Tab-separated table of C-alpha atoms and ligand atoms in Angstrom:
chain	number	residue	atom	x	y	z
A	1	UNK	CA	-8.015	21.060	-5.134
A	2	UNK	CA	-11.479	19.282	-5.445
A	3	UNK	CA	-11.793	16.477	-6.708
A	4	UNK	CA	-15.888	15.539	-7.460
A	5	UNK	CA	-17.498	12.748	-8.718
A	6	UNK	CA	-21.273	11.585	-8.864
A	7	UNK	CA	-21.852	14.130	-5.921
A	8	UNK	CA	-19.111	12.758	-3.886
A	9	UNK	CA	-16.459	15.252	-2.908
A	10	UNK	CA	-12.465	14.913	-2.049
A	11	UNK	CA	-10.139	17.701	-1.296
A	12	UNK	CA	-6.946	16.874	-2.207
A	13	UNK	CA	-3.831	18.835	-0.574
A	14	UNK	CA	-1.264	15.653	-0.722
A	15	UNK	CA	-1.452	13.141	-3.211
A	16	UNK	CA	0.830	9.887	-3.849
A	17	UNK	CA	1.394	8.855	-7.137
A	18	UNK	CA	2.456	5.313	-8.097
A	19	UNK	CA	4.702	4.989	-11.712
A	20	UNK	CA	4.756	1.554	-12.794
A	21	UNK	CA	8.277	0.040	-14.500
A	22	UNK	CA	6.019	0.246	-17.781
A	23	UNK	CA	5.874	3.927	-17.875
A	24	UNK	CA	10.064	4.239	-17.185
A	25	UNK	CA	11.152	1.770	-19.712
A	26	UNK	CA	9.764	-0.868	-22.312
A	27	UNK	CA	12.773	-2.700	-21.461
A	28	UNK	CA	14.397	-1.757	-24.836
A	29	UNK	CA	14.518	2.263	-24.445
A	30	UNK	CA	13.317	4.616	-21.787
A	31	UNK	CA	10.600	6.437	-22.414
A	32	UNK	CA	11.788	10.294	-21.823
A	33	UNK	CA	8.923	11.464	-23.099
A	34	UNK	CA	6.174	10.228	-21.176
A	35	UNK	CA	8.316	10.980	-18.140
A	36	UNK	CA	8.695	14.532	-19.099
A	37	UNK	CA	5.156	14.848	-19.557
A	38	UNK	CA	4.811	13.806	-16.361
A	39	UNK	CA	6.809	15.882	-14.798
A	40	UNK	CA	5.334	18.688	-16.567
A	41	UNK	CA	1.904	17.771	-15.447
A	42	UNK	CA	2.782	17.131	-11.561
A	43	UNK	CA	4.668	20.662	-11.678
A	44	UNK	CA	1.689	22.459	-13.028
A	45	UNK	CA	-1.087	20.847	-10.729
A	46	UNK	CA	2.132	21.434	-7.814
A	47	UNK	CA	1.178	25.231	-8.781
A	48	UNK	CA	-2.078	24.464	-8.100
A	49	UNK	CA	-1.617	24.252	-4.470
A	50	UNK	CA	-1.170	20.131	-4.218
A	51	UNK	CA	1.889	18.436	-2.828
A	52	UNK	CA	3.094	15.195	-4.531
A	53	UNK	CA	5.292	12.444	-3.631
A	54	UNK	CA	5.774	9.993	-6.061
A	55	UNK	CA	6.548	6.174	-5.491
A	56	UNK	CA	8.568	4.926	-8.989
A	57	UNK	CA	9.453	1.103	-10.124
A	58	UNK	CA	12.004	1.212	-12.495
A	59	UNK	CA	15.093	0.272	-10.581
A	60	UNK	CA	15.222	-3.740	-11.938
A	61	UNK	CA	14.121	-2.864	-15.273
A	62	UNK	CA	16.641	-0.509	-15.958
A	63	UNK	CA	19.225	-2.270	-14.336
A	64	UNK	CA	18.353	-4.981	-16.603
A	65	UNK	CA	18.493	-2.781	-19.550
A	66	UNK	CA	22.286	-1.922	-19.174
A	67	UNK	CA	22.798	-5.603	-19.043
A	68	UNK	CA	20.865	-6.534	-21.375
A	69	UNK	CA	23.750	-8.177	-23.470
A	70	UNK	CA	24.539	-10.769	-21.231
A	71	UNK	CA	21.504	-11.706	-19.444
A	72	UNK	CA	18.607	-11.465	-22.085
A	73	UNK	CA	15.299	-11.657	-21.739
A	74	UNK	CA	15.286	-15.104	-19.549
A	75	UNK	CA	13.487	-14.571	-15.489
A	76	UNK	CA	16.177	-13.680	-13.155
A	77	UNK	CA	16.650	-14.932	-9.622
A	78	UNK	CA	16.412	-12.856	-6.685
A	79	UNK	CA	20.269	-12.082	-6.071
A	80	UNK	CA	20.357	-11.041	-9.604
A	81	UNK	CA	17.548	-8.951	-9.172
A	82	UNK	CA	19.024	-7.344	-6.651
A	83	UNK	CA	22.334	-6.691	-7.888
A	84	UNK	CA	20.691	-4.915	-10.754
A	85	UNK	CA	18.075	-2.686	-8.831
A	86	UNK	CA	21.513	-1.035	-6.949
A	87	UNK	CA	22.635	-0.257	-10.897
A	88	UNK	CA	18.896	0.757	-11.784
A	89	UNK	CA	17.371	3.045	-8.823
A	90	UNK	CA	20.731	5.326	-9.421
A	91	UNK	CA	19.793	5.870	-13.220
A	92	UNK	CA	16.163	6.247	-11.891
A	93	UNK	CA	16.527	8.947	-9.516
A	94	UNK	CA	19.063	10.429	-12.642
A	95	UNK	CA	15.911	10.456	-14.695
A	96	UNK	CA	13.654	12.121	-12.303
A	97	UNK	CA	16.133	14.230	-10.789
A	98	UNK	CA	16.406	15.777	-14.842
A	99	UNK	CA	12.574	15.778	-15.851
A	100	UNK	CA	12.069	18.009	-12.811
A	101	UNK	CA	14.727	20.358	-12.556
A	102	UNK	CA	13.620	21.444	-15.819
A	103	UNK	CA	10.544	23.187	-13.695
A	104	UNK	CA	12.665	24.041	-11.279
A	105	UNK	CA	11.598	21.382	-8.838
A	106	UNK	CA	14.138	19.163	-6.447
A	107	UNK	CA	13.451	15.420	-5.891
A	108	UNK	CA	15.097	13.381	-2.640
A	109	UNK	CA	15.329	9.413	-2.832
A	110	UNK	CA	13.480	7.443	-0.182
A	111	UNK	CA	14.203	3.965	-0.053
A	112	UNK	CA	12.031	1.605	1.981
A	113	UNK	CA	11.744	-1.958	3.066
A	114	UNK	CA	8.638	-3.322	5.416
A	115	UNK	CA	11.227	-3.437	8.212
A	116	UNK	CA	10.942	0.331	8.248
A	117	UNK	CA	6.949	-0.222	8.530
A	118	UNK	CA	6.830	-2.767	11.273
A	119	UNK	CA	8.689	-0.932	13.712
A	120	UNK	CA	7.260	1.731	15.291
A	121	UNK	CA	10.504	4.524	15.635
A	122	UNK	CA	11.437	3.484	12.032
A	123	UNK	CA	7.960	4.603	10.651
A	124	UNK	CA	7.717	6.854	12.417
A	125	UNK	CA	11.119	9.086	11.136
A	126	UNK	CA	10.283	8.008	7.511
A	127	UNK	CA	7.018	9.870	8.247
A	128	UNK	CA	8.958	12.611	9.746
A	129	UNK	CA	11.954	12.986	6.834
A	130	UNK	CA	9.025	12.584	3.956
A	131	UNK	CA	6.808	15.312	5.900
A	132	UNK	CA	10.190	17.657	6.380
A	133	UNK	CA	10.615	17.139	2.782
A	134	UNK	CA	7.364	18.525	1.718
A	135	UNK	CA	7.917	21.384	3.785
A	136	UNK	CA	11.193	21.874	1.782
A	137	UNK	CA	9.655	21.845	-1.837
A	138	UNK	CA	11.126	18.613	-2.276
A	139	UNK	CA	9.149	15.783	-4.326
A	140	UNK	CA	10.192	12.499	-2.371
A	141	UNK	CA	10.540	9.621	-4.774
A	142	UNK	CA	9.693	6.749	-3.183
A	143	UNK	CA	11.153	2.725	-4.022
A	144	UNK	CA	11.362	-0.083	-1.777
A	145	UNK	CA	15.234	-1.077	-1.257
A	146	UNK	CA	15.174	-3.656	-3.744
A	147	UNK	CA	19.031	-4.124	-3.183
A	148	UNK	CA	18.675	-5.515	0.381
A	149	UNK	CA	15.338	-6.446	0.784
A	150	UNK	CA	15.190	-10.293	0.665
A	151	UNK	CA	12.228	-12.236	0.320
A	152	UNK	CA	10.552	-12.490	3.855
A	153	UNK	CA	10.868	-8.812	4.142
A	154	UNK	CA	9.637	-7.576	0.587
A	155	UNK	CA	6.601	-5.488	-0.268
A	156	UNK	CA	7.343	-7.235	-3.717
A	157	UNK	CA	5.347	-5.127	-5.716
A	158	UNK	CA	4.825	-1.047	-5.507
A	159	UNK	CA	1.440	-0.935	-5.575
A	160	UNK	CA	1.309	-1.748	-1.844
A	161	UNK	CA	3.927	0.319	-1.426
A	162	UNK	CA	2.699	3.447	-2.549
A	163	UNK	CA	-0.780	2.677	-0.403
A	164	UNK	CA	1.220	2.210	2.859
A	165	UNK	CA	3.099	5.721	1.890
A	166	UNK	CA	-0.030	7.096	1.348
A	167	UNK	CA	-1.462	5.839	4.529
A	168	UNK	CA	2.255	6.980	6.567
A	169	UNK	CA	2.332	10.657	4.928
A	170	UNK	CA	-1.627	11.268	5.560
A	171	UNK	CA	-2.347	11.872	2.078
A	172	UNK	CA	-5.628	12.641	0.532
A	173	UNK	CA	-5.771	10.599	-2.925
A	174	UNK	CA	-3.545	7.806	-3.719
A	175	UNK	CA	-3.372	6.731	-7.651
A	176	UNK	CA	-1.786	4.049	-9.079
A	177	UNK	CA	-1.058	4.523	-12.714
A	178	UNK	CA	-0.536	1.622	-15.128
A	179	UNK	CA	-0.986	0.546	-18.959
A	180	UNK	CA	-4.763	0.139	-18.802
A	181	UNK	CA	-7.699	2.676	-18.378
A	182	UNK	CA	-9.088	1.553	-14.922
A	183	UNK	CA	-11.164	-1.466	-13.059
A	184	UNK	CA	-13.047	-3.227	-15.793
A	185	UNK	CA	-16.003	-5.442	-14.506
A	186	UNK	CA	-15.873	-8.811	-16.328
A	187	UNK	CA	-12.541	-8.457	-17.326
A	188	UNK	CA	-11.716	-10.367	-20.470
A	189	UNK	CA	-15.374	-10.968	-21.568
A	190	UNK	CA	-17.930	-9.188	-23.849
A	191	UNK	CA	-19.938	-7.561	-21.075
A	192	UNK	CA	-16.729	-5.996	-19.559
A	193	UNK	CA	-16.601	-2.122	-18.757
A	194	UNK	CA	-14.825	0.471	-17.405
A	195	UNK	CA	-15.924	1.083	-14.000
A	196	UNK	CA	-15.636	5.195	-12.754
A	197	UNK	CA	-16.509	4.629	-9.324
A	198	UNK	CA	-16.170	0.943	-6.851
A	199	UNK	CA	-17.608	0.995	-3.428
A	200	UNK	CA	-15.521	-1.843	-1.444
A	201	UNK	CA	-17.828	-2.189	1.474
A	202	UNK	CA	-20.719	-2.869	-1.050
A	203	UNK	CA	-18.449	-4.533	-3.827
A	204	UNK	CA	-16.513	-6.820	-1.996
A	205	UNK	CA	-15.710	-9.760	-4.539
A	206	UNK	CA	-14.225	-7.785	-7.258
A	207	UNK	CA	-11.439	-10.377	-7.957
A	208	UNK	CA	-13.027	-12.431	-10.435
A	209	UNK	CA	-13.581	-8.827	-11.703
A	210	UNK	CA	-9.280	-8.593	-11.925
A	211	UNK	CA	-7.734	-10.289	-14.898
A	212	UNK	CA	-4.042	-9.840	-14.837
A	213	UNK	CA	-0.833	-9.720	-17.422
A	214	UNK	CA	2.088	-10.606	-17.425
A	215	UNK	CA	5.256	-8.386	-17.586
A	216	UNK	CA	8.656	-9.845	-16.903
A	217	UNK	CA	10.183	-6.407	-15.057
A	218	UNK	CA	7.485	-5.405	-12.776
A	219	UNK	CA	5.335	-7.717	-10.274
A	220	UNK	CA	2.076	-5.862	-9.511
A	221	UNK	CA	-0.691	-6.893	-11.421
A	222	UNK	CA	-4.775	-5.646	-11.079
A	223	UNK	CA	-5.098	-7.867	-8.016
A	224	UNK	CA	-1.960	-6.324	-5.730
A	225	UNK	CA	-3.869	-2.899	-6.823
A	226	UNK	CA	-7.068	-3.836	-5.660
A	227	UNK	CA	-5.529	-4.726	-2.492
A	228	UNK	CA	-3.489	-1.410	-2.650
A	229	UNK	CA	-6.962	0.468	-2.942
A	230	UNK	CA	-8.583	-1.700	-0.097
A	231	UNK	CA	-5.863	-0.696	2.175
A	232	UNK	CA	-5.884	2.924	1.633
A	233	UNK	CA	-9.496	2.489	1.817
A	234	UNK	CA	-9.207	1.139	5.251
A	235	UNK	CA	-8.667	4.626	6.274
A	236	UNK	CA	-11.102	6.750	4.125
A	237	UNK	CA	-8.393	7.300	1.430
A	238	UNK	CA	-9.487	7.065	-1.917
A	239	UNK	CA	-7.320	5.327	-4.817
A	240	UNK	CA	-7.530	5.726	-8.703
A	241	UNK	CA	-6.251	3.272	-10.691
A	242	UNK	CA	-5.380	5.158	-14.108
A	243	UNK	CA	-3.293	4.943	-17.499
A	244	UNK	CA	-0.005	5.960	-17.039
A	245	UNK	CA	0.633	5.857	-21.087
A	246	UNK	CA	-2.350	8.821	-21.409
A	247	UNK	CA	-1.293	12.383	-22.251
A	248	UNK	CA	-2.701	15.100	-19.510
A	249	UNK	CA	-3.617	11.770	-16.984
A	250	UNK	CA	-3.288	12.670	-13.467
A	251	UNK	CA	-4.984	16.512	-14.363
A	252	UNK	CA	-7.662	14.374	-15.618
A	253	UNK	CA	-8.054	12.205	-12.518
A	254	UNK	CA	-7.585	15.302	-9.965
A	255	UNK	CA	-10.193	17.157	-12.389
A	256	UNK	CA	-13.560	15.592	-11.630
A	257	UNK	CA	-11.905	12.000	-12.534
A	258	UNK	CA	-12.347	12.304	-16.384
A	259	UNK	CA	-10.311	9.206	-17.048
A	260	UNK	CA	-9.531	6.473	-14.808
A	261	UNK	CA	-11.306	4.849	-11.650
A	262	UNK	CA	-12.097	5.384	-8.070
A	263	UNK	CA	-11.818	3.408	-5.138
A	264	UNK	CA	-13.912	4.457	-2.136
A	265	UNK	CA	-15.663	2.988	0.970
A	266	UNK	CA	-17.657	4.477	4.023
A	267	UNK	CA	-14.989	4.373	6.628
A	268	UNK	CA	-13.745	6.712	8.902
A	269	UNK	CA	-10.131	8.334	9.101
A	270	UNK	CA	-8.190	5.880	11.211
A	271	UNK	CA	-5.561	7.456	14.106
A	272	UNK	CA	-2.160	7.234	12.773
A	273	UNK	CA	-1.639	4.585	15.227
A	274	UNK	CA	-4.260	2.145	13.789
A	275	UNK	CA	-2.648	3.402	9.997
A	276	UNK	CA	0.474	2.113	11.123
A	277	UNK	CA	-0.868	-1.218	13.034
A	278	UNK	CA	-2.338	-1.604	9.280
A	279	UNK	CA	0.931	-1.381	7.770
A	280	UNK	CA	2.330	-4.260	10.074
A	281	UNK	CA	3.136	-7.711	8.698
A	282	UNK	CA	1.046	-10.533	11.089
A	283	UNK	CA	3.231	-12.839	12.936
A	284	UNK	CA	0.180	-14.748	13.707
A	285	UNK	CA	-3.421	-15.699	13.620
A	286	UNK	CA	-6.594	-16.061	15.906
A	287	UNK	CA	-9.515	-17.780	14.744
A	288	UNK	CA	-12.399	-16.413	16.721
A	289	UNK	CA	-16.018	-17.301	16.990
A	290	UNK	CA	-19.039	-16.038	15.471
A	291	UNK	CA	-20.126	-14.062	18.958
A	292	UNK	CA	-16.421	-12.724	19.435
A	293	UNK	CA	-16.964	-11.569	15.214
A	294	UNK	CA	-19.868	-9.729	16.481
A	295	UNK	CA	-18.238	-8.372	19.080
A	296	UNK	CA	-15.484	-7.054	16.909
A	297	UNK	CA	-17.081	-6.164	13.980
A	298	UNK	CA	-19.381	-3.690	16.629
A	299	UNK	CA	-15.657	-2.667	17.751
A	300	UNK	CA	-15.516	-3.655	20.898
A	301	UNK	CA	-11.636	-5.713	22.427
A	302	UNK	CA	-11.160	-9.085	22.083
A	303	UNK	CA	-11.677	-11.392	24.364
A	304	UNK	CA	-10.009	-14.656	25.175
A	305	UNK	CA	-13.561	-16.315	25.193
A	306	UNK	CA	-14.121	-16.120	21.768
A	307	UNK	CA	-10.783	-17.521	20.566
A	308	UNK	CA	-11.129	-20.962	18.926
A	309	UNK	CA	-7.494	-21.587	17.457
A	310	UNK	CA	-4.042	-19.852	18.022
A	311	UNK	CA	-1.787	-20.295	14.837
A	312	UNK	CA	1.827	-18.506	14.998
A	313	UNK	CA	4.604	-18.338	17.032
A	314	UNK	CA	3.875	-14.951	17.856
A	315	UNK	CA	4.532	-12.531	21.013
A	316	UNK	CA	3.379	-9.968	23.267
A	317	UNK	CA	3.016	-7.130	20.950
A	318	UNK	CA	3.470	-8.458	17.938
A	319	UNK	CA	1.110	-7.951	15.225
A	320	UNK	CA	-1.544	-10.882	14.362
A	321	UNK	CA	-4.917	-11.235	12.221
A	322	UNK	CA	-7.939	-12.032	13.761
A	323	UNK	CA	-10.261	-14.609	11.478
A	324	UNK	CA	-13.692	-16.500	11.864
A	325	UNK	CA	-14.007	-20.007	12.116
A	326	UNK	CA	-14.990	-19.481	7.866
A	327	UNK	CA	-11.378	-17.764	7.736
A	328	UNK	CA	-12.815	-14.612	6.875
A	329	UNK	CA	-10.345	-11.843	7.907
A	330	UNK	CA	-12.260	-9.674	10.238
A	331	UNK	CA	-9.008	-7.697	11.855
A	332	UNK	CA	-5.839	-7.100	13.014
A	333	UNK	CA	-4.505	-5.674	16.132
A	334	UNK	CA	-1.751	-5.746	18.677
A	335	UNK	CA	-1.691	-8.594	20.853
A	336	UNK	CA	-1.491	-8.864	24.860
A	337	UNK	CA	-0.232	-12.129	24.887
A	338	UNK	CA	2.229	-14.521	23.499
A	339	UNK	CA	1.095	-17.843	21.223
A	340	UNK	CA	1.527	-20.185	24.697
A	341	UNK	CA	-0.487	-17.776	27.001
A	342	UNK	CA	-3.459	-17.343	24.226
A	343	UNK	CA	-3.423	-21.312	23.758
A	344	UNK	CA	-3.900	-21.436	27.545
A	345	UNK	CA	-6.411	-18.870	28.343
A	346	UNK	CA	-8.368	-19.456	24.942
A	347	UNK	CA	-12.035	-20.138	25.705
A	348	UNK	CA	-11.838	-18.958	29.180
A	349	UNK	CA	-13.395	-15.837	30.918
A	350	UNK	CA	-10.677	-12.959	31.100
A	351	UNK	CA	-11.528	-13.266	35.245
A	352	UNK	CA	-9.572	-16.481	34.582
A	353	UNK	CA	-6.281	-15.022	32.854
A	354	UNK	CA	-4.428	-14.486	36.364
A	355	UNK	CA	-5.138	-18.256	37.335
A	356	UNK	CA	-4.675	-19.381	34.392
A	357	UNK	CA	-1.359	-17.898	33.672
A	358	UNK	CA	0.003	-17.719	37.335
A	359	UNK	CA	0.527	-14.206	36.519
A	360	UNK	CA	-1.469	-10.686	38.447
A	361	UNK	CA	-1.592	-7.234	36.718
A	362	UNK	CA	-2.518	-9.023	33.361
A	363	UNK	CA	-4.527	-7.486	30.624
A	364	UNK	CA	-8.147	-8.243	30.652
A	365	UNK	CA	-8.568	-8.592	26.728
A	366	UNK	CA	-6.306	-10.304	24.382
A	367	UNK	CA	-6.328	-7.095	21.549
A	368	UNK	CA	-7.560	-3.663	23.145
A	369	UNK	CA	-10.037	-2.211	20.473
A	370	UNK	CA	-7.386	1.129	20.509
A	371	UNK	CA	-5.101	-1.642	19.032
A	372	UNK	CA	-6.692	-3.087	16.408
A	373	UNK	CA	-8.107	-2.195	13.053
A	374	UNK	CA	-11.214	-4.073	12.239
A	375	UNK	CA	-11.176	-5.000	8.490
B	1	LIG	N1	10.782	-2.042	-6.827
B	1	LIG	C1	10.819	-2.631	-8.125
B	1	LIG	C2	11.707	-1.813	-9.069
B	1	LIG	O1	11.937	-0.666	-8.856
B	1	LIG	C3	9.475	-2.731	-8.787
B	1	LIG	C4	8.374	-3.394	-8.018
B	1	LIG	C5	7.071	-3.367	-8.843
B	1	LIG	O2	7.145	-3.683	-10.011
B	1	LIG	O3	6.027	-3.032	-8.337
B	1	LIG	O4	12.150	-2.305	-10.075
């Protein structure tokens, strides 16, 4: 299907869709309805040639429902979280599993922590079992494992979620839908309006742009989407930030974006190795000067000249961010090195590493430019 807008155009064969916790339940009912519609919709535009997999929040909130005698309303901690998204995701996937076998469509549960994203084999079968899926006729319905995933290893909210699926299944269009229209500039103001189309390379402050609201079930918010978009963005992938609560939405956004905005940038596709370097969580950071920026920004390997600071017990391998001296995030890429060994040979020329380092057969650059994603 295209997708055209202001004389830009997107095909779209694969698209990920992102359902907040708003559009399952209101935390007093759940909303059948707008669920059915949606499954009506996503089969007919299915028909249309375009595959779907669907990322869903849901699992806490209805958990919470079934208990909502004796825990109320109050915040919940973590464990208790947890505990409920096991008794939510089952009545989630229930839900879905209904809604679309009334067009004849089967759906398959994929539950996913960051763990799965950081290492490579992991990603790499989740990208494998989703694809074999599609083949199938199956629409994947994606959550993150709420029940196991503690703190340090949580994507928290689904909004990143969906953008790293996205990213991992090579799909064309990501959208994210939620309770409001789209991006409004000025949020909260008088001059505020609905944006149809962002450019983040020449819109890059759109935070102050954000506003946010609170909602006791789910955790995203306008800023984790923005970031969401930013990331798809990364590698030429648009995003749409839409109402979920709209009759007919997503056939609006896939037709010529009649409701709803777009998130684009003048990237490049990425390799699905740099997609999945970009799904990494950092271990550390390098704060680089304002040559070695250059250097990287005109994407060229880092070298241990232009490192001013090593922060992060990190090693060889590992994922860490690469910053100017203003902390400006410039990239992220696969490092040579350990923390100790980029302390030592930070400043110096890379002739230097073997002397330094007591060590022959060493890399020459700290990140190889094939190993990092330049922001
Ligand atoms: N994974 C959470 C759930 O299913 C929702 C996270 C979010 O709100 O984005 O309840």
């Amino acid at each position: 299907m295209r997708l055209e807008v202001n004389g830009l155009k997107f095909e779209i064969g694969r698209a990920v869709i992102k359902l907040g916790t708003k559009q399952v339940t209101d935390f007093n009912t759940i909303d059948h309805a707008n669920l059915e519609k949606f499954a009506a919709e996503v089969a007919a535009l299915r028909a249309r040639g375009v595959e779907f997999i669907l990322t869903a929040s849901g699992a806490i909130g209805l958990g919470r429902l079934q208990f909502k005698d004796k825990l109320g309303n109050g915040k919940l901690d973590l464990s208790r979280k947890q505990a409920l998204a096991g008794v939510g995701q089952i009545e989630l996937m229930e839900l879905f599993k209904q809604k679309f076998a009334a067009h004849g469509i089967p759906v398959g549960q994929v539950l996913l922590t960051h763990a799965i994203f950081d290492n490579r084999n992991t990603y790499l079968n989740a990208r494998n079992t989703l694809n074999t899926m599609l083949e199938m006729g199956i629409v994947p319905v994606i959550n993150e494992n709420d029940s196991v995933a503690v703190e340090e290893i949580r994507f928290g909210d689904n909004d990143r979620l969906g953008a790293l699926v996205a990213l991992l299944t090579d799909s064309d269009l990501y959208i994210m839908l939620s309770d409001i229209d789209g991006f409004y500039s000025d949020y909260g103001t008088p001059e505020s309006k609905l944006m149809k189309i962002v450019n983040l390379d020449t819109e890059p402050s759109l935070a102050r742009h954000a506003g946010d609201k609170e909602f006791n079930l789910s955790t995203g918010g306008m800023v984790t989407k923005l970031e969401a978009a930013r990331l798809t963005n990364l590698s030429c992938v648009p995003s749409v930030i839409a109402n979920g609560f709209k009759a007919g939405i997503i056939t609006a956004v896939m037709d010529n974006l009649r409701e709803g905005t777009i998130f684009i940038s003048n990237r490049c596709k990425l390799s699905q190795k740099k997609r999945w370097i970009s799904a990494k969580r950092p271990r550390g950071k390098l704060v680089i000067d304002d040559g070695a920026v250059g250097a990287v920004r005109a994407h060229k390997s880092l070298l241990p000249s232009g490192i001013r600071m090593v922060e992060g017990k990190f090693l060889r391998g590992d994922l860490v961010l690469v910053a100017g001296t203003d902390g400006a995030k410039v990239a992220a890429g696969l490092v040579n090195f350990d923390a100790g060994e980029c302390a030592k040979i930070a400043g110096h020329k890379s002739a230097e590493i073997e002397i330094l380092l007591g060590e022959h057969g060493r890399e020459d650059d700290v990140i190889h430019i094939d190993n990092m994603v330049v922001y």
